[in-house]
GROMACS .gro file of C-alpha atoms in nm:
model
  343
    1UNK     CA    1  22.470  13.031   7.761
    2UNK     CA    2  22.631  13.292   7.996
    3UNK     CA    3  22.539  13.333   8.379
    4UNK     CA    4  22.655  13.716   8.388
    5UNK     CA    5  22.458  13.833   8.092
    6UNK     CA    6  22.342  14.198   8.010
    7UNK     CA    7  21.992  14.104   7.962
    8UNK     CA    8  21.729  13.874   8.138
    9UNK     CA    9  21.683  13.516   8.030
   10UNK     CA   10  21.387  13.441   7.807
   11UNK     CA   11  21.198  13.119   7.713
   12UNK     CA   12  20.881  13.028   7.555
   13UNK     CA   13  20.680  12.727   7.452
   14UNK     CA   14  20.956  12.656   7.223
   15UNK     CA   15  21.236  12.685   7.449
   16UNK     CA   16  21.530  12.933   7.478
   17UNK     CA   17  21.412  13.243   7.282
   18UNK     CA   18  21.489  13.621   7.242
   19UNK     CA   19  21.204  13.889   7.277
   20UNK     CA   20  21.056  13.963   6.938
   21UNK     CA   21  21.148  14.227   6.757
   22UNK     CA   22  20.923  14.517   6.584
   23UNK     CA   23  20.888  14.338   6.286
   24UNK     CA   24  20.811  14.011   6.453
   25UNK     CA   25  20.548  14.205   6.664
   26UNK     CA   26  20.372  14.355   6.355
   27UNK     CA   27  20.357  13.991   6.207
   28UNK     CA   28  20.182  13.857   6.527
   29UNK     CA   29  19.948  14.156   6.524
   30UNK     CA   30  19.857  14.091   6.175
   31UNK     CA   31  19.751  13.755   6.255
   32UNK     CA   32  19.553  13.853   6.570
   33UNK     CA   33  19.813  13.730   6.825
   34UNK     CA   34  19.925  13.960   7.099
   35UNK     CA   35  20.307  13.893   7.196
   36UNK     CA   36  20.336  13.955   7.570
   37UNK     CA   37  20.666  13.946   7.793
   38UNK     CA   38  20.562  13.794   8.125
   39UNK     CA   39  20.780  13.897   8.403
   40UNK     CA   40  20.891  13.677   8.714
   41UNK     CA   41  20.866  13.810   9.067
   42UNK     CA   42  21.238  13.895   9.075
   43UNK     CA   43  21.195  14.120   8.767
   44UNK     CA   44  20.870  14.298   8.871
   45UNK     CA   45  21.054  14.357   9.198
   46UNK     CA   46  21.348  14.528   9.029
   47UNK     CA   47  21.111  14.758   8.824
   48UNK     CA   48  20.927  14.852   9.145
   49UNK     CA   49  21.258  14.933   9.314
   50UNK     CA   50  21.389  15.138   9.021
   51UNK     CA   51  21.052  15.335   8.982
   52UNK     CA   52  21.031  15.408   9.351
   53UNK     CA   53  21.397  15.504   9.422
   54UNK     CA   54  21.546  15.591   9.057
   55UNK     CA   55  21.909  15.618   9.039
   56UNK     CA   56  21.914  15.553   9.429
   57UNK     CA   57  21.791  15.220   9.375
   58UNK     CA   58  22.021  14.921   9.497
   59UNK     CA   59  22.014  14.546   9.418
   60UNK     CA   60  21.793  14.599   9.112
   61UNK     CA   61  21.988  14.513   8.813
   62UNK     CA   62  21.928  14.863   8.679
   63UNK     CA   63  22.115  14.810   8.350
   64UNK     CA   64  21.903  14.498   8.292
   65UNK     CA   65  21.599  14.698   8.345
   66UNK     CA   66  21.675  14.963   8.113
   67UNK     CA   67  21.769  14.715   7.854
   68UNK     CA   68  21.422  14.550   7.885
   69UNK     CA   69  21.270  14.902   7.850
   70UNK     CA   70  21.444  14.992   7.548
   71UNK     CA   71  21.354  14.669   7.375
   72UNK     CA   72  20.979  14.699   7.457
   73UNK     CA   73  20.949  15.052   7.368
   74UNK     CA   74  21.109  14.983   7.018
   75UNK     CA   75  20.938  14.672   6.942
   76UNK     CA   76  20.588  14.787   7.087
   77UNK     CA   77  20.584  14.481   7.296
   78UNK     CA   78  20.349  14.480   7.630
   79UNK     CA   79  20.465  14.331   7.958
   80UNK     CA   80  20.250  14.153   8.214
   81UNK     CA   81  20.382  14.132   8.555
   82UNK     CA   82  20.040  13.942   8.694
   83UNK     CA   83  20.172  13.626   8.797
   84UNK     CA   84  20.519  13.772   8.930
   85UNK     CA   85  20.312  14.016   9.191
   86UNK     CA   86  20.060  13.775   9.296
   87UNK     CA   87  20.351  13.607   9.447
   88UNK     CA   88  20.506  13.918   9.596
   89UNK     CA   89  20.183  13.992   9.754
   90UNK     CA   90  20.143  13.666   9.952
   91UNK     CA   91  20.187  13.707  10.326
   92UNK     CA   92  20.106  13.468  10.591
   93UNK     CA   93  19.801  13.311  10.429
   94UNK     CA   94  19.653  13.627  10.280
   95UNK     CA   95  19.645  13.804   9.958
   96UNK     CA   96  19.716  14.167   9.994
   97UNK     CA   97  19.530  14.375   9.765
   98UNK     CA   98  19.656  14.713   9.849
   99UNK     CA   99  20.017  14.586   9.794
  100UNK     CA  100  19.897  14.415   9.435
  101UNK     CA  101  19.740  14.764   9.350
  102UNK     CA  102  20.055  14.956   9.435
  103UNK     CA  103  20.278  14.743   9.266
  104UNK     CA  104  20.054  14.712   8.937
  105UNK     CA  105  20.059  15.087   8.936
  106UNK     CA  106  20.460  15.094   8.919
  107UNK     CA  107  20.452  14.851   8.623
  108UNK     CA  108  20.216  15.067   8.442
  109UNK     CA  109  20.435  15.365   8.505
  110UNK     CA  110  20.729  15.167   8.395
  111UNK     CA  111  20.553  15.101   8.051
  112UNK     CA  112  20.441  15.456   8.024
  113UNK     CA  113  20.737  15.652   8.108
  114UNK     CA  114  20.967  15.775   7.814
  115UNK     CA  115  21.313  15.611   7.809
  116UNK     CA  116  21.491  15.939   7.816
  117UNK     CA  117  21.336  16.006   8.164
  118UNK     CA  118  21.389  15.664   8.298
  119UNK     CA  119  21.747  15.626   8.174
  120UNK     CA  120  21.829  15.973   8.349
  121UNK     CA  121  21.632  15.910   8.657
  122UNK     CA  122  21.452  16.239   8.591
  123UNK     CA  123  21.093  16.118   8.744
  124UNK     CA  124  20.895  16.116   9.068
  125UNK     CA  125  20.635  15.823   9.074
  126UNK     CA  126  20.402  16.017   9.306
  127UNK     CA  127  20.427  16.320   9.100
  128UNK     CA  128  20.418  16.191   8.742
  129UNK     CA  129  20.219  15.890   8.753
  130UNK     CA  130  19.871  15.935   8.596
  131UNK     CA  131  19.596  15.651   8.648
  132UNK     CA  132  19.477  15.521   8.318
  133UNK     CA  133  19.265  15.225   8.455
  134UNK     CA  134  19.195  15.143   8.817
  135UNK     CA  135  19.302  14.808   8.949
  136UNK     CA  136  19.031  14.576   9.056
  137UNK     CA  137  19.058  14.387   9.395
  138UNK     CA  138  19.037  14.033   9.407
  139UNK     CA  139  18.725  13.941   9.569
  140UNK     CA  140  18.859  13.666   9.787
  141UNK     CA  141  19.170  13.775   9.958
  142UNK     CA  142  19.281  13.454  10.079
  143UNK     CA  143  19.612  13.330   9.970
  144UNK     CA  144  19.650  13.208   9.616
  145UNK     CA  145  19.910  12.980   9.734
  146UNK     CA  146  19.670  12.807   9.978
  147UNK     CA  147  19.388  12.771   9.731
  148UNK     CA  148  19.518  12.716   9.396
  149UNK     CA  149  19.516  12.337   9.333
  150UNK     CA  150  19.835  12.347   9.103
  151UNK     CA  151  20.040  12.546   9.334
  152UNK     CA  152  19.957  12.280   9.630
  153UNK     CA  153  20.032  11.970   9.407
  154UNK     CA  154  20.314  12.113   9.275
  155UNK     CA  155  20.458  12.202   9.652
  156UNK     CA  156  20.370  11.868   9.754
  157UNK     CA  157  20.556  11.702   9.466
  158UNK     CA  158  20.891  11.933   9.549
  159UNK     CA  159  20.857  11.811   9.918
  160UNK     CA  160  20.857  11.439   9.790
  161UNK     CA  161  21.195  11.522   9.548
  162UNK     CA  162  21.331  11.670   9.874
  163UNK     CA  163  21.252  11.370  10.091
  164UNK     CA  164  21.393  11.122   9.839
  165UNK     CA  165  21.706  11.347   9.794
  166UNK     CA  166  21.755  11.368  10.165
  167UNK     CA  167  21.811  10.999  10.165
  168UNK     CA  168  22.077  10.995   9.874
  169UNK     CA  169  22.155  11.173   9.550
  170UNK     CA  170  22.434  10.950   9.489
  171UNK     CA  171  22.478  10.777   9.145
  172UNK     CA  172  22.398  10.422   9.263
  173UNK     CA  173  22.062  10.558   9.397
  174UNK     CA  174  21.948  10.760   9.094
  175UNK     CA  175  21.764  10.541   8.894
  176UNK     CA  176  21.558  10.402   9.203
  177UNK     CA  177  21.490  10.737   9.335
  178UNK     CA  178  21.347  10.865   8.993
  179UNK     CA  179  21.126  10.550   8.980
  180UNK     CA  180  21.012  10.601   9.327
  181UNK     CA  181  20.912  10.977   9.252
  182UNK     CA  182  20.732  10.869   8.927
  183UNK     CA  183  20.530  10.579   9.076
  184UNK     CA  184  20.454  10.843   9.364
  185UNK     CA  185  20.307  11.088   9.107
  186UNK     CA  186  20.092  10.787   8.961
  187UNK     CA  187  19.972  10.632   9.273
  188UNK     CA  188  19.942  10.902   9.531
  189UNK     CA  189  19.925  11.246   9.376
  190UNK     CA  190  19.714  11.093   9.093
  191UNK     CA  191  19.867  11.341   8.828
  192UNK     CA  192  20.186  11.331   8.605
  193UNK     CA  193  20.370  11.691   8.629
  194UNK     CA  194  20.602  11.727   8.371
  195UNK     CA  195  20.841  12.008   8.501
  196UNK     CA  196  20.862  11.864   8.848
  197UNK     CA  197  20.946  11.520   8.699
  198UNK     CA  198  21.215  11.709   8.483
  199UNK     CA  199  21.345  11.870   8.816
  200UNK     CA  200  21.359  11.531   8.996
  201UNK     CA  201  21.540  11.386   8.688
  202UNK     CA  202  21.792  11.662   8.720
  203UNK     CA  203  21.836  11.646   9.104
  204UNK     CA  204  21.890  11.256   9.105
  205UNK     CA  205  22.063  11.259   8.760
  206UNK     CA  206  22.373  11.454   8.912
  207UNK     CA  207  22.310  11.804   8.835
  208UNK     CA  208  22.390  11.933   9.171
  209UNK     CA  209  22.303  12.297   9.073
  210UNK     CA  210  21.943  12.235   9.086
  211UNK     CA  211  21.962  12.126   9.465
  212UNK     CA  212  21.889  12.472   9.537
  213UNK     CA  213  21.559  12.476   9.394
  214UNK     CA  214  21.414  12.240   9.663
  215UNK     CA  215  21.650  12.386   9.945
  216UNK     CA  216  21.828  12.049   9.987
  217UNK     CA  217  22.126  12.221  10.176
  218UNK     CA  218  21.932  12.475  10.356
  219UNK     CA  219  21.777  12.483  10.723
  220UNK     CA  220  21.384  12.458  10.742
  221UNK     CA  221  21.289  12.791  10.723
  222UNK     CA  222  21.510  12.863  10.432
  223UNK     CA  223  21.411  12.565  10.245
  224UNK     CA  224  21.047  12.637  10.260
  225UNK     CA  225  21.109  12.972  10.126
  226UNK     CA  226  21.338  12.809   9.849
  227UNK     CA  227  21.064  12.543   9.760
  228UNK     CA  228  20.767  12.786   9.743
  229UNK     CA  229  20.971  13.020   9.552
  230UNK     CA  230  21.036  12.735   9.311
  231UNK     CA  231  20.665  12.640   9.301
  232UNK     CA  232  20.575  12.991   9.201
  233UNK     CA  233  20.839  12.986   8.906
  234UNK     CA  234  20.722  12.662   8.787
  235UNK     CA  235  20.334  12.774   8.804
  236UNK     CA  236  20.440  13.091   8.612
  237UNK     CA  237  20.659  12.880   8.348
  238UNK     CA  238  20.362  12.634   8.299
  239UNK     CA  239  20.137  12.882   8.178
  240UNK     CA  240  20.404  13.078   7.967
  241UNK     CA  241  20.505  12.761   7.787
  242UNK     CA  242  20.159  12.675   7.688
  243UNK     CA  243  20.017  12.981   7.468
  244UNK     CA  244  19.684  12.787   7.426
  245UNK     CA  245  19.635  12.751   7.794
  246UNK     CA  246  19.734  13.106   7.875
  247UNK     CA  247  19.511  13.261   7.595
  248UNK     CA  248  19.224  13.044   7.740
  249UNK     CA  249  19.264  13.174   8.084
  250UNK     CA  250  19.335  13.551   8.015
  251UNK     CA  251  19.063  13.579   7.725
  252UNK     CA  252  19.299  13.676   7.450
  253UNK     CA  253  19.514  13.541   7.165
  254UNK     CA  254  19.850  13.556   7.340
  255UNK     CA  255  20.204  13.455   7.244
  256UNK     CA  256  20.384  13.443   7.585
  257UNK     CA  257  20.742  13.500   7.658
  258UNK     CA  258  20.876  13.440   8.025
  259UNK     CA  259  21.121  13.681   8.113
  260UNK     CA  260  21.344  13.590   8.427
  261UNK     CA  261  21.669  13.633   8.615
  262UNK     CA  262  21.687  13.294   8.763
  263UNK     CA  263  21.945  13.122   8.580
  264UNK     CA  264  21.868  12.772   8.741
  265UNK     CA  265  21.509  12.783   8.616
  266UNK     CA  266  21.613  12.902   8.261
  267UNK     CA  267  21.861  12.618   8.260
  268UNK     CA  268  21.594  12.370   8.363
  269UNK     CA  269  21.342  12.477   8.100
  270UNK     CA  270  21.538  12.637   7.797
  271UNK     CA  271  21.533  12.293   7.608
  272UNK     CA  272  21.184  12.229   7.715
  273UNK     CA  273  20.947  12.274   7.406
  274UNK     CA  274  20.575  12.189   7.358
  275UNK     CA  275  20.514  11.929   7.086
  276UNK     CA  276  20.151  11.839   7.133
  277UNK     CA  277  19.829  11.876   7.308
  278UNK     CA  278  19.558  11.596   7.398
  279UNK     CA  279  19.230  11.794   7.443
  280UNK     CA  280  18.920  11.586   7.527
  281UNK     CA  281  18.710  11.887   7.415
  282UNK     CA  282  18.521  11.949   7.733
  283UNK     CA  283  18.617  12.102   8.075
  284UNK     CA  284  18.826  11.828   8.230
  285UNK     CA  285  19.158  11.995   8.092
  286UNK     CA  286  19.411  11.899   7.860
  287UNK     CA  287  19.745  11.673   7.853
  288UNK     CA  288  20.040  11.836   7.707
  289UNK     CA  289  20.353  11.670   7.564
  290UNK     CA  290  20.703  11.836   7.566
  291UNK     CA  291  21.035  11.754   7.417
  292UNK     CA  292  21.341  11.825   7.650
  293UNK     CA  293  21.713  11.757   7.668
  294UNK     CA  294  21.868  11.434   7.862
  295UNK     CA  295  22.182  11.558   7.988
  296UNK     CA  296  22.228  11.378   8.324
  297UNK     CA  297  22.573  11.255   8.454
  298UNK     CA  298  22.427  10.977   8.660
  299UNK     CA  299  22.224  10.829   8.389
  300UNK     CA  300  22.330  10.610   8.092
  301UNK     CA  301  22.139  10.618   7.742
  302UNK     CA  302  21.996  10.291   7.784
  303UNK     CA  303  21.823  10.376   8.108
  304UNK     CA  304  21.722  10.689   7.980
  305UNK     CA  305  21.556  10.539   7.670
  306UNK     CA  306  21.390  10.266   7.880
  307UNK     CA  307  21.236  10.488   8.108
  308UNK     CA  308  21.126  10.765   7.885
  309UNK     CA  309  20.913  10.497   7.699
  310UNK     CA  310  20.777  10.384   8.039
  311UNK     CA  311  20.691  10.739   8.149
  312UNK     CA  312  20.527  10.812   7.799
  313UNK     CA  313  20.304  10.517   7.843
  314UNK     CA  314  20.205  10.631   8.190
  315UNK     CA  315  20.141  10.970   8.073
  316UNK     CA  316  19.910  10.820   7.816
  317UNK     CA  317  19.727  10.599   8.035
  318UNK     CA  318  19.682  10.882   8.288
  319UNK     CA  319  19.540  11.110   8.000
  320UNK     CA  320  19.243  10.884   7.971
  321UNK     CA  321  19.179  10.916   8.340
  322UNK     CA  322  18.945  11.191   8.469
  323UNK     CA  323  19.145  11.367   8.755
  324UNK     CA  324  18.956  11.499   9.043
  325UNK     CA  325  19.162  11.734   9.280
  326UNK     CA  326  19.098  11.612   9.650
  327UNK     CA  327  19.210  11.922   9.863
  328UNK     CA  328  19.191  11.739  10.171
  329UNK     CA  329  19.399  11.469  10.053
  330UNK     CA  330  19.672  11.696   9.907
  331UNK     CA  331  19.673  11.879  10.242
  332UNK     CA  332  19.716  11.572  10.435
  333UNK     CA  333  20.005  11.447  10.212
  334UNK     CA  334  20.178  11.804  10.244
  335UNK     CA  335  20.174  11.792  10.634
  336UNK     CA  336  20.322  11.443  10.612
  337UNK     CA  337  20.605  11.534  10.374
  338UNK     CA  338  20.656  11.849  10.564
  339UNK     CA  339  20.723  11.638  10.886
  340UNK     CA  340  20.936  11.384  10.698
  341UNK     CA  341  21.138  11.650  10.549
  342UNK     CA  342  21.207  11.806  10.898
  343UNK     CA  343  21.020  12.148  10.790
   0.00000   0.00000   0.00000
């Protein structure tokens, strides 16, 4: 797995993968399934810069964008930047509908323009873009970050990881820190969040590269920005690693592929694969089970086996409890944890 690769990283509900070929796409369509490449905010921003500035665009991974365009053109695969541009359009507790519309138009243009014009930079977005379908404004322009429960709970969880990590990330504290975070999810948060747990295992288990995802070595303003960016990435990944869930929410039978330029996010989740779903058959939500790798320098096999068994039991017990989101409680926890983190 190379950091400086020529293409973006990609994973789906089975873990690391390649984008499907034209033959694969045809097979999906015969089954009534639509394969879609969901782009993270960085990839969306790369494309937007290229569409706006062409060959004059800077800091936008032009070669990777052109490779992505070549692939989706040859395979007849669709892209979707919904979640990526939702993140980009948040500002000071508000959602910017005008900005969302402008960004959506540029992604549409990227799909429409023939490769030969894009490759040569022979285009002008304002001259050449022809509106096919108007973009509907979101009726509530309040911040998605402030109002989506899963984003708030994820942010709260990352603050808890950071608080524990500020005390110590040394090997002799690894097991107790992991146990503290797990019990906090059960007793205080009231929900077991798998990707956040995986990140905690990585931070306390000695994988130092993941410190960046919680802004552990950053000042307060940079740390908040890093954490919120990670929260959006986890939110995006969570949907793209669960085809049944994303199909239900978007109203189509989809096979999702997550496309990112974030090596740490990819490294966290490239061996994270969906293995089962417990669905109660009502509106209370489902519980998903994933397999993952266990490569942590600070943790031995005996602890991993024992603790994995404990966590599976806790998850099973939690799956039998009807979780109810308490917005005021979570907001209070966030305020307390931000203060304890010095943010």
